[in-house]
PDB file of C-alpha atoms in Angstrom:
ATOM      1  CA  MET N 192     184.378 205.478   1.385  1.00  0.00           C
ATOM      2  CA  ASN N 193     187.941 205.545   0.058  1.00  0.00           C
ATOM      3  CA  ARG N 194     191.024 206.102   2.211  1.00  0.00           C
ATOM      4  CA  ILE N 195     193.850 207.929   0.454  1.00  0.00           C
ATOM      5  CA  CYS N 196     197.420 208.243   1.686  1.00  0.00           C
ATOM      6  CA  LEU N 197     199.677 211.122   0.628  1.00  0.00           C
ATOM      7  CA  LYS N 198     203.415 211.597   0.918  1.00  0.00           C
ATOM      8  CA  ILE N 199     204.232 215.282   1.203  1.00  0.00           C
ATOM      9  CA  GLU N 200     207.302 217.481   1.139  1.00  0.00           C
ATOM     10  CA  PHE N 201     207.534 220.965   2.592  1.00  0.00           C
ATOM     11  CA  ASP N 202     209.872 223.760   3.565  1.00  0.00           C
ATOM     12  CA  GLY N 203     208.819 224.493   7.133  1.00  0.00           C
ATOM     13  CA  THR N 204     210.418 227.934   7.389  1.00  0.00           C
ATOM     14  CA  ASP N 205     207.197 229.893   6.946  1.00  0.00           C
ATOM     15  CA  PHE N 206     204.822 227.430   8.607  1.00  0.00           C
ATOM     16  CA  CYS N 207     203.713 227.595  12.246  1.00  0.00           C
ATOM     17  CA  GLY N 208     204.042 223.811  12.320  1.00  0.00           C
ATOM     18  CA  SER N 209     202.408 220.891  10.563  1.00  0.00           C
ATOM     19  CA  GLN N 210     199.366 220.423  12.799  1.00  0.00           C
ATOM     20  CA  LEU N 211     196.205 222.500  12.448  1.00  0.00           C
ATOM     21  CA  GLN N 212     196.106 225.582  14.701  1.00  0.00           C
ATOM     22  CA  PRO N 213     193.336 228.139  15.236  1.00  0.00           C
ATOM     23  CA  ASN N 214     195.649 230.987  14.262  1.00  0.00           C
ATOM     24  CA  GLY N 215     198.639 230.500  12.024  1.00  0.00           C
ATOM     25  CA  ARG N 216     199.641 229.008   8.698  1.00  0.00           C
ATOM     26  CA  THR N 217     200.032 225.225   8.966  1.00  0.00           C
ATOM     27  CA  VAL N 218     200.730 222.327   6.624  1.00  0.00           C
ATOM     28  CA  GLN N 219     197.517 220.555   7.615  1.00  0.00           C
ATOM     29  CA  GLY N 220     195.495 223.715   7.049  1.00  0.00           C
ATOM     30  CA  GLN N 221     196.891 224.163   3.539  1.00  0.00           C
ATOM     31  CA  LEU N 222     196.228 220.519   2.635  1.00  0.00           C
ATOM     32  CA  GLU N 223     192.657 220.627   3.918  1.00  0.00           C
ATOM     33  CA  ALA N 224     191.939 223.870   2.074  1.00  0.00           C
ATOM     34  CA  ALA N 225     193.224 222.402  -1.206  1.00  0.00           C
ATOM     35  CA  LEU N 226     191.219 219.191  -0.754  1.00  0.00           C
ATOM     36  CA  GLN N 227     188.040 221.094   0.087  1.00  0.00           C
ATOM     37  CA  THR N 228     188.407 223.155  -3.082  1.00  0.00           C
ATOM     38  CA  MET N 229     189.135 220.059  -5.143  1.00  0.00           C
ATOM     39  CA  LEU N 230     186.467 217.735  -3.693  1.00  0.00           C
ATOM     40  CA  GLU N 231     183.905 220.448  -2.851  1.00  0.00           C
ATOM     41  CA  VAL N 232     183.358 219.106   0.690  1.00  0.00           C
ATOM     42  CA  PRO N 233     185.264 219.623   3.966  1.00  0.00           C
ATOM     43  CA  VAL N 234     188.020 217.024   4.406  1.00  0.00           C
ATOM     44  CA  ARG N 235     189.930 216.148   7.583  1.00  0.00           C
ATOM     45  CA  VAL N 236     193.582 215.244   7.064  1.00  0.00           C
ATOM     46  CA  HIS N 237     195.331 212.920   9.547  1.00  0.00           C
ATOM     47  CA  PRO N 238     199.142 213.395   9.667  1.00  0.00           C
ATOM     48  CA  SER N 239     201.723 210.810  10.694  1.00  0.00           C
ATOM     49  CA  GLY N 240     202.803 213.181  13.457  1.00  0.00           C
ATOM     50  CA  ARG N 241     203.497 216.808  14.164  1.00  0.00           C
ATOM     51  CA  THR N 242     206.471 218.972  13.324  1.00  0.00           C
ATOM     52  CA  ASP N 243     207.260 222.265  15.005  1.00  0.00           C
ATOM     53  CA  ALA N 244     207.484 225.651  13.341  1.00  0.00           C
ATOM     54  CA  GLY N 245     210.514 225.819  11.072  1.00  0.00           C
ATOM     55  CA  VAL N 246     211.014 222.039  10.775  1.00  0.00           C
ATOM     56  CA  HIS N 247     211.000 220.592   7.249  1.00  0.00           C
ATOM     57  CA  ALA N 248     209.823 217.300   5.757  1.00  0.00           C
ATOM     58  CA  ARG N 249     210.845 215.300   2.731  1.00  0.00           C
ATOM     59  CA  GLY N 250     208.587 212.353   3.489  1.00  0.00           C
ATOM     60  CA  MET N 251     205.716 213.151   5.855  1.00  0.00           C
ATOM     61  CA  VAL N 252     202.646 210.945   5.385  1.00  0.00           C
ATOM     62  CA  VAL N 253     198.988 211.896   5.842  1.00  0.00           C
ATOM     63  CA  HIS N 254     195.693 210.189   5.076  1.00  0.00           C
ATOM     64  CA  PHE N 255     192.108 211.275   4.485  1.00  0.00           C
ATOM     65  CA  ASP N 256     188.763 209.702   3.598  1.00  0.00           C
ATOM     66  CA  THR N 257     186.623 210.617   0.621  1.00  0.00           C
ATOM     67  CA  GLU N 258     183.630 209.273  -1.269  1.00  0.00           C
ATOM     68  CA  ARG N 259     185.210 210.321  -4.562  1.00  0.00           C
ATOM     69  CA  SER N 260     187.156 207.798  -6.639  1.00  0.00           C
ATOM     70  CA  LEU N 261     189.980 209.502  -8.496  1.00  0.00           C
ATOM     71  CA  PRO N 262     193.284 208.243  -9.932  1.00  0.00           C
ATOM     72  CA  ALA N 263     196.462 209.004  -7.993  1.00  0.00           C
ATOM     73  CA  SER N 264     197.616 211.452 -10.647  1.00  0.00           C
ATOM     74  CA  ALA N 265     194.434 213.504 -10.218  1.00  0.00           C
ATOM     75  CA  TYR N 266     195.082 214.006  -6.503  1.00  0.00           C
ATOM     76  CA  ARG N 267     198.758 214.787  -7.017  1.00  0.00           C
ATOM     77  CA  GLU N 268     198.347 217.174  -9.934  1.00  0.00           C
ATOM     78  CA  GLY N 269     195.101 218.708  -8.690  1.00  0.00           C
ATOM     79  CA  MET N 270     196.372 219.444  -5.194  1.00  0.00           C
ATOM     80  CA  ASN N 271     199.765 220.685  -6.377  1.00  0.00           C
ATOM     81  CA  SER N 272     198.049 223.193  -8.648  1.00  0.00           C
ATOM     82  CA  MET N 273     196.464 224.750  -5.533  1.00  0.00           C
ATOM     83  CA  LEU N 274     199.153 224.303  -2.886  1.00  0.00           C
ATOM     84  CA  PRO N 275     201.736 227.043  -2.173  1.00  0.00           C
ATOM     85  CA  PRO N 276     205.307 226.731  -3.503  1.00  0.00           C
ATOM     86  CA  ASP N 277     206.677 225.514  -0.144  1.00  0.00           C
ATOM     87  CA  LEU N 278     204.368 222.469   0.035  1.00  0.00           C
ATOM     88  CA  ALA N 279     203.845 219.627  -2.450  1.00  0.00           C
ATOM     89  CA  VAL N 280     202.262 216.191  -2.752  1.00  0.00           C
ATOM     90  CA  ILE N 281     204.977 213.839  -4.039  1.00  0.00           C
ATOM     91  CA  GLY N 282     203.175 210.498  -3.722  1.00  0.00           C
ATOM     92  CA  VAL N 283     199.619 209.130  -3.579  1.00  0.00           C
ATOM     93  CA  ALA N 284     198.389 205.659  -2.607  1.00  0.00           C
ATOM     94  CA  PRO N 285     194.963 204.138  -1.924  1.00  0.00           C
ATOM     95  CA  VAL N 286     195.107 202.229   1.379  1.00  0.00           C
ATOM     96  CA  GLU N 287     192.910 199.900   3.426  1.00  0.00           C
ATOM     97  CA  ASP N 288     190.424 201.314   5.924  1.00  0.00           C
ATOM     98  CA  CYS N 289     192.557 199.970   8.787  1.00  0.00           C
ATOM     99  CA  PHE N 290     195.550 202.088   7.742  1.00  0.00           C
ATOM    100  CA  HIS N 291     196.280 205.161   9.855  1.00  0.00           C
ATOM    101  CA  ALA N 292     199.091 207.566   8.988  1.00  0.00           C
ATOM    102  CA  ARG N 293     200.048 207.960  12.643  1.00  0.00           C
ATOM    103  CA  PHE N 294     199.080 204.732  14.392  1.00  0.00           C
ATOM    104  CA  SER N 295     200.186 202.358  11.617  1.00  0.00           C
ATOM    105  CA  ALA N 296     203.692 203.850  11.488  1.00  0.00           C
ATOM    106  CA  THR N 297     206.468 201.555  12.725  1.00  0.00           C
ATOM    107  CA  GLY N 298     209.176 204.209  12.852  1.00  0.00           C
ATOM    108  CA  LYS N 299     210.601 207.432  11.470  1.00  0.00           C
ATOM    109  CA  ARG N 300     213.899 208.772  10.210  1.00  0.00           C
ATOM    110  CA  TYR N 301     214.922 212.344  10.901  1.00  0.00           C
ATOM    111  CA  ARG N 302     217.979 214.124   9.551  1.00  0.00           C
ATOM    112  CA  TYR N 303     219.653 217.049  11.278  1.00  0.00           C
ATOM    113  CA  THR N 304     222.176 219.055   9.240  1.00  0.00           C
ATOM    114  CA  LEU N 305     224.982 221.159  10.671  1.00  0.00           C
ATOM    115  CA  LEU N 306     226.947 223.656   8.591  1.00  0.00           C
ATOM    116  CA  LEU N 307     230.514 223.726   9.926  1.00  0.00           C
ATOM    117  CA  SER N 308     231.523 227.185   8.767  1.00  0.00           C
ATOM    118  CA  GLN N 309     232.292 230.693   9.958  1.00  0.00           C
ATOM    119  CA  GLN N 310     230.901 231.950   6.652  1.00  0.00           C
ATOM    120  CA  ARG N 311     227.181 232.361   6.113  1.00  0.00           C
ATOM    121  CA  ARG N 312     225.728 230.301   3.247  1.00  0.00           C
ATOM    122  CA  PRO N 313     222.511 232.003   2.087  1.00  0.00           C
ATOM    123  CA  LEU N 314     221.466 229.177  -0.243  1.00  0.00           C
ATOM    124  CA  VAL N 315     221.448 226.581   2.545  1.00  0.00           C
ATOM    125  CA  SER N 316     220.822 228.714   5.641  1.00  0.00           C
ATOM    126  CA  ARG N 317     217.120 227.781   5.808  1.00  0.00           C
ATOM    127  CA  TYR N 318     218.027 224.098   6.177  1.00  0.00           C
ATOM    128  CA  VAL N 319     221.021 224.008   8.541  1.00  0.00           C
ATOM    129  CA  TRP N 320     222.373 225.082  11.899  1.00  0.00           C
ATOM    130  CA  ARG N 321     225.624 226.962  11.334  1.00  0.00           C
ATOM    131  CA  VAL N 322     228.226 226.144  13.985  1.00  0.00           C
ATOM    132  CA  GLU N 323     231.955 226.685  14.345  1.00  0.00           C
ATOM    133  CA  PRO N 324     234.108 224.752  11.822  1.00  0.00           C
ATOM    134  CA  ASP N 325     236.459 223.401  14.510  1.00  0.00           C
ATOM    135  CA  LEU N 326     233.715 221.384  16.204  1.00  0.00           C
ATOM    136  CA  ASP N 327     235.372 218.154  17.401  1.00  0.00           C
ATOM    137  CA  LEU N 328     233.444 215.361  15.693  1.00  0.00           C
ATOM    138  CA  ALA N 329     235.367 212.437  17.218  1.00  0.00           C
ATOM    139  CA  PRO N 330     233.825 212.607  20.728  1.00  0.00           C
ATOM    140  CA  MET N 331     230.410 213.279  19.175  1.00  0.00           C
ATOM    141  CA  GLU N 332     230.629 210.053  17.170  1.00  0.00           C
ATOM    142  CA  THR N 333     231.897 208.211  20.251  1.00  0.00           C
ATOM    143  CA  ALA N 334     228.963 209.432  22.354  1.00  0.00           C
ATOM    144  CA  ALA N 335     226.131 209.055  19.819  1.00  0.00           C
ATOM    145  CA  PRO N 336     225.706 205.231  20.050  1.00  0.00           C
ATOM    146  CA  ASP N 337     224.660 205.646  23.697  1.00  0.00           C
ATOM    147  CA  PHE N 338     221.329 206.930  22.358  1.00  0.00           C
ATOM    148  CA  VAL N 339     220.632 203.594  20.629  1.00  0.00           C
ATOM    149  CA  GLY N 340     218.266 201.244  22.436  1.00  0.00           C
ATOM    150  CA  VAL N 341     215.163 201.613  24.591  1.00  0.00           C
ATOM    151  CA  HIS N 342     215.571 204.469  27.071  1.00  0.00           C
ATOM    152  CA  ASP N 343     213.644 207.037  29.043  1.00  0.00           C
ATOM    153  CA  PHE N 344     214.247 210.270  27.109  1.00  0.00           C
ATOM    154  CA  ILE N 345     212.599 212.541  29.672  1.00  0.00           C
ATOM    155  CA  ARG N 346     215.740 214.713  29.804  1.00  0.00           C
ATOM    156  CA  PHE N 347     215.636 215.146  26.037  1.00  0.00           C
ATOM    157  CA  ARG N 348     212.211 216.723  25.753  1.00  0.00           C
ATOM    158  CA  THR N 349     211.182 220.325  26.256  1.00  0.00           C
ATOM    159  CA  SER N 350     208.725 221.692  28.787  1.00  0.00           C
ATOM    160  CA  GLY N 351     205.887 221.919  26.245  1.00  0.00           C
ATOM    161  CA  CYS N 352     205.828 218.139  25.700  1.00  0.00           C
ATOM    162  CA  SER N 353     202.485 216.656  26.798  1.00  0.00           C
ATOM    163  CA  SER N 354     203.358 212.976  26.319  1.00  0.00           C
ATOM    164  CA  GLN N 355     202.751 210.909  29.451  1.00  0.00           C
ATOM    165  CA  ARG N 356     205.151 208.173  28.332  1.00  0.00           C
ATOM    166  CA  THR N 357     208.748 209.185  27.747  1.00  0.00           C
ATOM    167  CA  VAL N 358     210.347 205.825  26.911  1.00  0.00           C
ATOM    168  CA  ARG N 359     211.377 205.590  23.259  1.00  0.00           C
ATOM    169  CA  ARG N 360     213.424 203.231  21.086  1.00  0.00           C
ATOM    170  CA  ILE N 361     216.269 204.561  18.947  1.00  0.00           C
ATOM    171  CA  ASP N 362     217.365 202.074  16.289  1.00  0.00           C
ATOM    172  CA  ALA N 363     220.292 203.939  14.735  1.00  0.00           C
ATOM    173  CA  ILE N 364     222.138 207.246  14.705  1.00  0.00           C
ATOM    174  CA  ASN N 365     224.566 207.856  11.853  1.00  0.00           C
ATOM    175  CA  PHE N 366     226.901 210.664  10.789  1.00  0.00           C
ATOM    176  CA  ARG N 367     227.693 211.563   7.181  1.00  0.00           C
ATOM    177  CA  SER N 368     229.867 214.439   5.987  1.00  0.00           C
ATOM    178  CA  GLU N 369     229.230 216.249   2.713  1.00  0.00           C
ATOM    179  CA  GLY N 370     231.799 219.004   2.293  1.00  0.00           C
ATOM    180  CA  ASN N 371     231.308 221.273   5.296  1.00  0.00           C
ATOM    181  CA  LEU N 372     227.841 219.857   5.954  1.00  0.00           C
ATOM    182  CA  LEU N 373     227.387 217.217   8.648  1.00  0.00           C
ATOM    183  CA  HIS N 374     224.218 215.121   8.405  1.00  0.00           C
ATOM    184  CA  ILE N 375     223.063 213.299  11.546  1.00  0.00           C
ATOM    185  CA  ASP N 376     220.401 210.671  10.795  1.00  0.00           C
ATOM    186  CA  VAL N 377     218.286 209.380  13.681  1.00  0.00           C
ATOM    187  CA  VAL N 378     215.978 206.375  13.240  1.00  0.00           C
ATOM    188  CA  GLY N 379     213.528 205.401  15.957  1.00  0.00           C
ATOM    189  CA  SER N 380     210.098 204.123  16.871  1.00  0.00           C
ATOM    190  CA  GLY N 381     208.860 207.571  17.852  1.00  0.00           C
ATOM    191  CA  PHE N 382     210.029 210.889  19.231  1.00  0.00           C
ATOM    192  CA  LEU N 383     209.091 213.318  21.982  1.00  0.00           C
ATOM    193  CA  LYS N 384     208.643 217.031  21.353  1.00  0.00           C
ATOM    194  CA  ASN N 385     212.008 218.524  20.350  1.00  0.00           C
ATOM    195  CA  MET N 386     213.732 215.246  21.224  1.00  0.00           C
ATOM    196  CA  VAL N 387     215.974 215.085  18.141  1.00  0.00           C
ATOM    197  CA  ARG N 388     216.867 218.766  18.496  1.00  0.00           C
ATOM    198  CA  ARG N 389     217.824 218.201  22.152  1.00  0.00           C
ATOM    199  CA  MET N 390     219.888 215.157  21.192  1.00  0.00           C
ATOM    200  CA  VAL N 391     221.771 217.188  18.582  1.00  0.00           C
ATOM    201  CA  GLY N 392     222.207 220.069  21.035  1.00  0.00           C
ATOM    202  CA  CYS N 393     223.817 217.669  23.502  1.00  0.00           C
ATOM    203  CA  LEU N 394     226.145 216.295  20.811  1.00  0.00           C
ATOM    204  CA  VAL N 395     227.217 219.825  19.868  1.00  0.00           C
ATOM    205  CA  GLU N 396     227.970 220.566  23.531  1.00  0.00           C
ATOM    206  CA  ILE N 397     230.214 217.480  23.498  1.00  0.00           C
ATOM    207  CA  GLY N 398     231.883 218.616  20.263  1.00  0.00           C
ATOM    208  CA  ARG N 399     232.578 222.009  21.845  1.00  0.00           C
ATOM    209  CA  GLY N 400     234.195 220.394  24.870  1.00  0.00           C
ATOM    210  CA  GLN N 401     231.437 221.682  27.151  1.00  0.00           C
ATOM    211  CA  ARG N 402     230.288 218.213  28.179  1.00  0.00           C
ATOM    212  CA  ASP N 403     231.831 214.785  28.743  1.00  0.00           C
ATOM    213  CA  CYS N 404     231.048 212.250  26.008  1.00  0.00           C
ATOM    214  CA  ARG N 405     229.811 209.837  28.709  1.00  0.00           C
ATOM    215  CA  ASP N 406     227.075 212.241  29.816  1.00  0.00           C
ATOM    216  CA  ILE N 407     224.514 210.866  27.351  1.00  0.00           C
ATOM    217  CA  GLY N 408     224.624 207.441  28.971  1.00  0.00           C
ATOM    218  CA  ARG N 409     224.496 209.023  32.417  1.00  0.00           C
ATOM    219  CA  MET N 410     221.410 211.079  31.546  1.00  0.00           C
ATOM    220  CA  LEU N 411     219.609 208.087  30.058  1.00  0.00           C
ATOM    221  CA  GLN N 412     220.354 206.145  33.254  1.00  0.00           C
ATOM    222  CA  ASP N 413     218.990 209.051  35.323  1.00  0.00           C
ATOM    223  CA  GLN N 414     222.321 209.725  36.980  1.00  0.00           C
ATOM    224  CA  PRO N 415     222.931 213.185  38.514  1.00  0.00           C
ATOM    225  CA  VAL N 416     224.256 215.131  35.546  1.00  0.00           C
ATOM    226  CA  GLU N 417     223.122 218.435  34.063  1.00  0.00           C
ATOM    227  CA  ARG N 418     220.555 218.073  31.285  1.00  0.00           C
ATOM    228  CA  PRO N 419     221.353 219.501  27.809  1.00  0.00           C
ATOM    229  CA  ALA N 420     221.425 223.287  27.769  1.00  0.00           C
ATOM    230  CA  LEU N 421     221.067 223.525  23.994  1.00  0.00           C
ATOM    231  CA  THR N 422     218.035 222.840  21.844  1.00  0.00           C
ATOM    232  CA  ALA N 423     219.222 222.870  18.241  1.00  0.00           C
ATOM    233  CA  PRO N 424     217.244 225.319  16.065  1.00  0.00           C
ATOM    234  CA  PRO N 425     214.421 223.904  13.922  1.00  0.00           C
ATOM    235  CA  SER N 426     215.987 224.967  10.612  1.00  0.00           C
ATOM    236  CA  GLY N 427     218.382 222.006  10.510  1.00  0.00           C
ATOM    237  CA  LEU N 428     215.760 219.313  11.131  1.00  0.00           C
ATOM    238  CA  CYS N 429     213.960 217.382   8.392  1.00  0.00           C
ATOM    239  CA  LEU N 430     211.574 214.425   8.606  1.00  0.00           C
ATOM    240  CA  GLU N 431     212.971 212.158   5.907  1.00  0.00           C
ATOM    241  CA  GLU N 432     210.857 208.996   6.108  1.00  0.00           C
ATOM    242  CA  VAL N 433     207.949 207.380   7.900  1.00  0.00           C
ATOM    243  CA  PHE N 434     208.058 203.576   7.934  1.00  0.00           C
ATOM    244  CA  TYR N 435     205.112 201.190   7.512  1.00  0.00           C
ATOM    245  CA  ASP N 436     204.763 197.429   7.186  1.00  0.00           C
ATOM    246  CA  PRO N 437     203.730 196.941   4.473  1.00  0.00           C
ATOM    247  CA  PRO N 438     204.627 200.328   2.956  1.00  0.00           C
ATOM    248  CA  PRO N 439     201.967 202.193   0.964  1.00  0.00           C
ATOM    249  CA  GLY N 440     202.435 201.826  -2.775  1.00  0.00           C
ATOM    250  CA  PHE N 441     202.989 205.492  -3.536  1.00  0.00           C
ATOM    251  CA  ARG N 442     202.645 206.587  -7.140  1.00  0.00           C
TER     252      ARG N 442
END
């Protein structure tokens, strides 16, 4: 049996999420359908995690097992010939049997993109959250480092989160401006459901002057302060990288 690892990219706008669902178009469902057609047997795909409806990925990782031995180019070109335009295999690597796309991951990097503009931008609207251009970035950048470290992020998950453990480690949170786009990169060991979107929503509340920049630290220390009211929309969120040690040798 051969274990194959894929790096995939997708536009999540028209997906009901990445994980297989009984009703609804999903990334996992499309991958499994393409593999079944290609390999002529049912194939179960194991993703590195789940993304919600509307969330994008530039570097999600999945693995599957097969008895067939094919070169990396055959998987990449064969699957891409059958996958829809909003989903593609961009890397293939054979891996050891002990590798697991989810449980072998050491961390992930997400990027959330804000469009600071009163004007709609149709060519980027699927990949951003458009907010007011006078958002005050200084207190947002002052507050953001309070997320870094090991904390209980129970106030930064949504009600649909089923995880029993809510402590997570955030390694870095960085801001980068590109014209009127603001990219917020978050690197961590793992994330709760909607956690990054809640973090960004809280930062936007701070930038709007609706919340004190010290509130993030207070919430993470379980002090009596109102939890974030905003959950940033999924359109601005993209899974950029999944980290492994050692990394798969994608081709």
